[in-house]
mmCIF file of C-alpha atoms in Angstrom:
data_model
loop_
_atom_site.group_PDB
_atom_site.id
_atom_site.type_symbol
_atom_site.label_atom_id
_atom_site.label_comp_id
_atom_site.label_asym_id
_atom_site.label_seq_id
_atom_site.Cartn_x
_atom_site.Cartn_y
_atom_site.Cartn_z
ATOM 1 C CA UNK A 99 121.469 105.442 91.117
ATOM 2 C CA UNK A 100 117.812 106.398 91.469
ATOM 3 C CA UNK A 101 115.990 109.267 93.089
ATOM 4 C CA UNK A 102 114.926 108.439 96.625
ATOM 5 C CA UNK A 103 111.221 109.061 96.054
ATOM 6 C CA UNK A 104 111.256 106.684 93.085
ATOM 7 C CA UNK A 105 112.931 103.988 95.184
ATOM 8 C CA UNK A 106 110.250 104.380 97.852
ATOM 9 C CA UNK A 107 107.517 104.166 95.231
ATOM 10 C CA UNK A 108 109.043 101.067 93.639
ATOM 11 C CA UNK A 109 109.262 99.438 97.064
ATOM 12 C CA UNK A 110 105.542 99.934 97.599
ATOM 13 C CA UNK A 111 105.931 102.364 100.494
ATOM 14 C CA UNK A 112 103.617 104.929 98.900
ATOM 15 C CA UNK A 113 102.843 106.652 95.639
ATOM 16 C CA UNK A 114 105.642 108.858 94.327
ATOM 17 C CA UNK A 115 103.864 112.040 95.408
ATOM 18 C CA UNK A 116 103.282 110.738 98.926
ATOM 19 C CA UNK A 117 106.865 109.484 99.063
ATOM 20 C CA UNK A 118 108.006 113.036 98.346
ATOM 21 C CA UNK A 119 105.894 114.194 101.272
ATOM 22 C CA UNK A 120 107.526 111.640 103.586
ATOM 23 C CA UNK A 121 110.954 112.919 102.565
ATOM 24 C CA UNK A 122 110.049 116.574 103.079
ATOM 25 C CA UNK A 123 108.604 115.732 106.514
ATOM 26 C CA UNK A 124 111.941 114.224 107.594
ATOM 27 C CA UNK A 125 110.567 110.692 107.951
ATOM 28 C CA UNK A 126 113.150 109.056 105.664
ATOM 29 C CA UNK A 127 116.712 108.066 106.549
ATOM 30 C CA UNK A 128 119.505 106.938 104.233
ATOM 31 C CA UNK A 129 122.338 105.070 105.961
ATOM 32 C CA UNK A 130 121.156 106.391 109.316
ATOM 33 C CA UNK A 131 120.889 110.065 108.350
ATOM 34 C CA UNK A 132 117.645 111.974 107.807
ATOM 35 C CA UNK A 133 117.252 113.121 104.201
ATOM 36 C CA UNK A 134 114.908 115.964 103.225
ATOM 37 C CA UNK A 135 116.180 116.773 99.721
ATOM 38 C CA UNK A 136 113.952 115.455 96.915
ATOM 39 C CA UNK A 137 116.891 115.257 94.515
ATOM 40 C CA UNK A 138 118.767 112.758 96.685
ATOM 41 C CA UNK A 139 119.862 109.625 94.810
ATOM 42 C CA UNK A 140 120.563 106.219 96.322
ATOM 43 C CA UNK A 141 121.966 102.863 95.204
ATOM 44 C CA UNK A 142 120.892 99.295 95.937
ATOM 45 C CA UNK A 143 123.573 99.090 98.640
ATOM 46 C CA UNK A 144 122.193 102.058 100.620
ATOM 47 C CA UNK A 145 120.025 101.342 103.668
ATOM 48 C CA UNK A 146 116.762 103.265 103.401
ATOM 49 C CA UNK A 147 114.345 103.572 106.328
ATOM 50 C CA UNK A 148 110.924 105.158 106.626
ATOM 51 C CA UNK A 149 109.881 106.031 110.172
ATOM 52 C CA UNK A 150 112.475 103.595 111.506
ATOM 53 C CA UNK A 151 111.478 100.648 109.303
ATOM 54 C CA UNK A 152 113.896 99.430 106.637
ATOM 55 C CA UNK A 153 112.507 99.570 103.119
ATOM 56 C CA UNK A 154 112.400 96.145 101.452
ATOM 57 C CA UNK A 155 111.067 95.750 97.933
ATOM 58 C CA UNK A 156 107.784 93.824 97.729
ATOM 59 C CA UNK A 157 106.339 91.914 94.815
ATOM 60 C CA UNK A 158 103.893 94.213 93.062
ATOM 61 C CA UNK A 159 100.178 93.438 93.243
ATOM 62 C CA UNK A 160 97.253 95.111 91.488
ATOM 63 C CA UNK A 161 93.587 94.913 92.471
ATOM 64 C CA UNK A 162 90.357 96.349 91.169
ATOM 65 C CA UNK A 163 88.029 97.279 94.025
ATOM 66 C CA UNK A 164 84.347 98.149 93.782
ATOM 67 C CA UNK A 165 84.332 100.872 96.419
ATOM 68 C CA UNK A 166 80.982 101.411 98.139
ATOM 69 C CA UNK A 167 79.886 104.711 99.602
ATOM 70 C CA UNK A 168 80.948 105.296 103.191
ATOM 71 C CA UNK A 169 84.654 104.474 102.840
ATOM 72 C CA UNK A 170 87.658 106.829 102.702
ATOM 73 C CA UNK A 171 90.183 106.342 99.892
ATOM 74 C CA UNK A 172 93.227 106.534 102.148
ATOM 75 C CA UNK A 173 95.403 104.117 104.074
ATOM 76 C CA UNK A 174 94.735 105.795 107.444
ATOM 77 C CA UNK A 175 92.008 108.156 108.622
ATOM 78 C CA UNK A 176 92.569 110.446 111.609
ATOM 79 C CA UNK A 177 88.823 110.497 112.322
ATOM 80 C CA UNK A 178 88.640 106.725 112.598
ATOM 81 C CA UNK A 179 86.376 106.269 109.588
ATOM 82 C CA UNK A 180 86.434 103.094 107.515
ATOM 83 C CA UNK A 181 89.010 103.077 104.703
ATOM 84 C CA UNK A 182 89.321 101.075 101.497
ATOM 85 C CA UNK A 183 91.917 98.892 103.264
ATOM 86 C CA UNK A 184 89.154 97.607 105.536
ATOM 87 C CA UNK A 185 87.636 96.003 102.436
ATOM 88 C CA UNK A 186 90.823 94.026 101.690
ATOM 89 C CA UNK A 187 91.919 92.394 104.961
ATOM 90 C CA UNK A 188 93.633 89.376 103.364
ATOM 91 C CA UNK A 189 96.239 91.293 101.359
ATOM 92 C CA UNK A 190 99.712 91.063 102.903
ATOM 93 C CA UNK A 191 101.409 93.759 100.809
ATOM 94 C CA UNK A 192 101.245 97.444 101.814
ATOM 95 C CA UNK A 193 98.728 98.474 99.193
ATOM 96 C CA UNK A 194 97.230 101.924 98.732
ATOM 97 C CA UNK A 195 94.542 103.424 96.468
ATOM 98 C CA UNK A 196 95.453 104.784 93.047
ATOM 99 C CA UNK A 197 93.959 108.276 93.168
ATOM 100 C CA UNK A 198 90.847 108.728 95.244
ATOM 101 C CA UNK A 199 87.098 108.518 95.368
ATOM 102 C CA UNK A 200 85.533 110.620 98.087
ATOM 103 C CA UNK A 201 83.503 109.242 100.999
ATOM 104 C CA UNK A 202 80.139 109.486 99.241
ATOM 105 C CA UNK A 203 81.301 108.228 95.833
ATOM 106 C CA UNK A 204 81.209 104.586 94.762
ATOM 107 C CA UNK A 205 82.741 102.662 91.873
ATOM 108 C CA UNK A 206 86.035 101.556 90.354
ATOM 109 C CA UNK A 207 89.282 102.152 92.201
ATOM 110 C CA UNK A 208 92.636 100.410 91.780
ATOM 111 C CA UNK A 209 94.666 99.249 94.777
ATOM 112 C CA UNK A 210 98.376 98.501 94.440
ATOM 113 C CA UNK A 211 101.795 98.740 96.069
ATOM 114 C CA UNK A 212 103.443 99.931 92.840
ATOM 115 C CA UNK A 213 104.120 103.641 93.220
ATOM 116 C CA UNK A 214 105.346 104.183 89.662
ATOM 117 C CA UNK A 215 102.233 102.529 88.271
ATOM 118 C CA UNK A 216 100.074 104.729 90.509
ATOM 119 C CA UNK A 217 101.886 107.817 89.224
ATOM 120 C CA UNK A 218 101.237 106.989 85.568
ATOM 121 C CA UNK A 219 97.596 106.171 86.264
ATOM 122 C CA UNK A 220 96.889 109.469 88.031
ATOM 123 C CA UNK A 221 99.097 112.176 86.510
ATOM 124 C CA UNK A 222 97.083 114.298 84.026
ATOM 125 C CA UNK A 223 99.859 114.191 81.404
ATOM 126 C CA UNK A 224 99.126 110.494 80.779
ATOM 127 C CA UNK A 225 95.458 111.190 80.030
ATOM 128 C CA UNK A 226 93.915 108.101 81.640
ATOM 129 C CA UNK A 227 90.157 108.542 81.299
ATOM 130 C CA UNK A 228 87.645 107.955 84.086
ATOM 131 C CA UNK A 229 83.905 107.796 83.423
ATOM 132 C CA UNK A 230 81.334 108.809 86.041
ATOM 133 C CA UNK A 231 77.558 108.719 86.273
ATOM 134 C CA UNK A 232 76.222 111.646 88.285
ATOM 135 C CA UNK A 233 72.689 112.048 89.555
ATOM 136 C CA UNK A 234 72.258 115.793 89.864
ATOM 137 C CA UNK A 235 69.668 118.120 91.294
ATOM 138 C CA UNK A 236 68.180 120.161 88.483
ATOM 139 C CA UNK A 237 68.189 119.477 84.751
ATOM 140 C CA UNK A 238 71.307 120.941 83.094
ATOM 141 C CA UNK A 239 70.735 122.943 79.938
ATOM 142 C CA UNK A 240 72.599 122.151 76.739
ATOM 143 C CA UNK A 241 74.658 125.302 77.281
ATOM 144 C CA UNK A 242 75.599 124.158 80.783
ATOM 145 C CA UNK A 243 76.722 120.765 79.490
ATOM 146 C CA UNK A 244 78.809 122.523 76.841
ATOM 147 C CA UNK A 245 80.563 124.441 79.606
ATOM 148 C CA UNK A 246 81.482 121.149 81.269
ATOM 149 C CA UNK A 247 82.789 119.841 77.953
ATOM 150 C CA UNK A 248 84.987 122.851 77.229
ATOM 151 C CA UNK A 249 86.271 123.350 80.782
ATOM 152 C CA UNK A 250 85.016 124.931 83.984
ATOM 153 C CA UNK A 251 86.995 127.504 85.963
ATOM 154 C CA UNK A 252 87.396 126.190 89.517
ATOM 155 C CA UNK A 253 89.311 127.747 92.386
ATOM 156 C CA UNK A 254 92.334 125.575 91.547
ATOM 157 C CA UNK A 255 92.263 126.228 87.807
ATOM 158 C CA UNK A 256 90.470 125.446 84.572
ATOM 159 C CA UNK A 257 89.386 121.842 84.110
ATOM 160 C CA UNK A 258 90.494 119.964 81.003
ATOM 161 C CA UNK A 259 87.936 119.221 78.264
ATOM 162 C CA UNK A 260 85.491 116.456 79.171
ATOM 163 C CA UNK A 261 83.042 114.204 77.372
ATOM 164 C CA UNK A 262 79.518 114.815 78.647
ATOM 165 C CA UNK A 263 76.260 113.050 77.811
ATOM 166 C CA UNK A 264 72.760 113.369 79.262
ATOM 167 C CA UNK A 265 71.584 109.866 80.176
ATOM 168 C CA UNK A 266 68.084 110.721 81.399
ATOM 169 C CA UNK A 267 66.056 113.414 83.114
ATOM 170 C CA UNK A 268 63.030 113.526 85.401
ATOM 171 C CA UNK A 269 61.200 116.823 85.122
ATOM 172 C CA UNK A 270 58.824 115.861 87.940
ATOM 173 C CA UNK A 271 61.630 115.468 90.510
ATOM 174 C CA UNK A 272 63.901 117.934 88.715
ATOM 175 C CA UNK A 273 66.833 115.529 88.637
ATOM 176 C CA UNK A 274 69.014 114.162 85.838
ATOM 177 C CA UNK A 275 71.553 111.422 85.191
ATOM 178 C CA UNK A 276 74.636 112.741 83.416
ATOM 179 C CA UNK A 277 77.606 110.744 82.110
ATOM 180 C CA UNK A 278 80.926 112.589 82.305
ATOM 181 C CA UNK A 279 84.403 111.378 81.344
ATOM 182 C CA UNK A 280 87.492 113.234 82.556
ATOM 183 C CA UNK A 281 91.246 112.661 82.307
ATOM 184 C CA UNK A 282 92.423 114.459 85.434
ATOM 185 C CA UNK A 283 91.719 114.094 89.125
ATOM 186 C CA UNK A 284 91.383 117.324 91.048
ATOM 187 C CA UNK A 285 89.940 116.944 94.541
ATOM 188 C CA UNK A 286 86.161 116.344 94.334
ATOM 189 C CA UNK A 287 86.406 117.541 90.743
ATOM 190 C CA UNK A 288 83.178 116.135 89.296
ATOM 191 C CA UNK A 289 81.101 117.416 92.204
ATOM 192 C CA UNK A 290 82.664 120.872 91.941
ATOM 193 C CA UNK A 291 82.113 120.974 88.183
ATOM 194 C CA UNK A 292 78.391 120.346 88.596
ATOM 195 C CA UNK A 293 78.212 122.822 91.486
ATOM 196 C CA UNK A 294 79.657 125.408 89.093
ATOM 197 C CA UNK A 295 76.709 125.011 86.692
ATOM 198 C CA UNK A 296 74.137 125.076 89.493
ATOM 199 C CA UNK A 297 73.328 121.347 89.484
ATOM 200 C CA UNK A 298 74.768 119.807 92.657
ATOM 201 C CA UNK A 299 75.496 116.084 92.686
ATOM 202 C CA UNK A 300 73.088 113.926 94.663
ATOM 203 C CA UNK A 301 74.788 110.603 93.922
ATOM 204 C CA UNK A 302 78.047 109.781 92.132
ATOM 205 C CA UNK A 303 79.527 106.548 90.804
ATOM 206 C CA UNK A 304 82.729 105.934 88.845
ATOM 207 C CA UNK A 305 81.676 103.581 86.071
ATOM 208 C CA UNK A 306 85.097 102.901 84.605
ATOM 209 C CA UNK A 307 88.801 103.554 84.966
ATOM 210 C CA UNK A 308 90.334 103.293 81.479
ATOM 211 C CA UNK A 309 88.987 99.909 80.308
ATOM 212 C CA UNK A 310 88.240 98.588 83.811
ATOM 213 C CA UNK A 311 84.686 98.325 85.152
ATOM 214 C CA UNK A 312 83.015 96.720 88.164
ATOM 215 C CA UNK A 313 81.251 94.079 86.035
ATOM 216 C CA UNK A 314 81.141 90.824 88.008
ATOM 217 C CA UNK A 315 81.736 92.500 91.380
ATOM 218 C CA UNK A 316 79.362 93.507 94.134
ATOM 219 C CA UNK A 317 79.994 96.667 96.149
ATOM 220 C CA UNK A 318 82.851 96.019 98.566
ATOM 221 C CA UNK A 319 84.359 93.187 96.507
ATOM 222 C CA UNK A 320 87.742 93.148 94.778
ATOM 223 C CA UNK A 321 89.628 91.034 92.285
ATOM 224 C CA UNK A 322 93.246 90.875 91.222
ATOM 225 C CA UNK A 323 94.013 92.438 87.850
ATOM 226 C CA UNK A 324 95.373 90.070 85.232
ATOM 227 C CA UNK A 325 98.876 90.516 83.840
ATOM 228 C CA UNK A 326 97.283 91.463 80.526
ATOM 229 C CA UNK A 327 95.114 94.152 82.127
ATOM 230 C CA UNK A 328 98.111 95.727 83.855
ATOM 231 C CA UNK A 329 100.052 95.643 80.587
ATOM 232 C CA UNK A 330 97.140 97.280 78.745
ATOM 233 C CA UNK A 331 97.032 100.105 81.285
ATOM 234 C CA UNK A 332 100.777 100.713 80.928
ATOM 235 C CA UNK A 333 100.515 100.756 77.127
ATOM 236 C CA UNK A 334 97.560 103.153 77.336
ATOM 237 C CA UNK A 335 99.596 105.549 79.490
ATOM 238 C CA UNK A 336 102.549 105.382 77.075
ATOM 239 C CA UNK A 337 100.715 105.556 73.754
ATOM 240 C CA UNK A 338 97.146 106.614 74.457
ATOM 241 C CA UNK A 339 95.953 103.342 72.931
ATOM 242 C CA UNK A 340 94.942 99.995 74.385
ATOM 243 C CA UNK A 341 97.610 97.418 73.461
#
């Protein structure tokens, strides 16, 4: 027997966290009855439905997408804005983004229908590192960069230690390019971290997700991850080292 939210994640319905939300909202039925308890366990013989549609396990797929600015990292948007799914019209599986990049941020994002994989790639305890290049207004002092490295107190808690490096600065325009690598994913975290030191982000790009980069892709393009790349990411989550 497996927990219901894990079954939904394995079936590609949603990430494990979002699957929990579907259960709590009363959108999941087991053998015809609505289930709202997260501890519920089911077997392979149980009939599971989400919003009236029977859950059938899909073959897992994994893509690397070079997200451009101007797209929402969700499956649906209530405001009718373009989503990352609009960039991948030929994919038959019910894929979703692993984590998120906000509307004005570009760069690496993984798309999959494997909820367990998404969980291990995004939960802070697995320490998957993401590198960003931020163009900021103002030139951060060394002391300010040290604050980013050691952790910044935000409204939702202290950020984990980060690696920070000044790439370049332009004293005439009072802007700077700063490289920052983090291992967690609070909402709009990088932007809020720079706001906290008085250097708001003008432009933001995710350069890498673990060992994955956008090399060979143009903005808006995607490619399927190789079996080896997926295996490397799993090993990294389990051991902290690339296998």
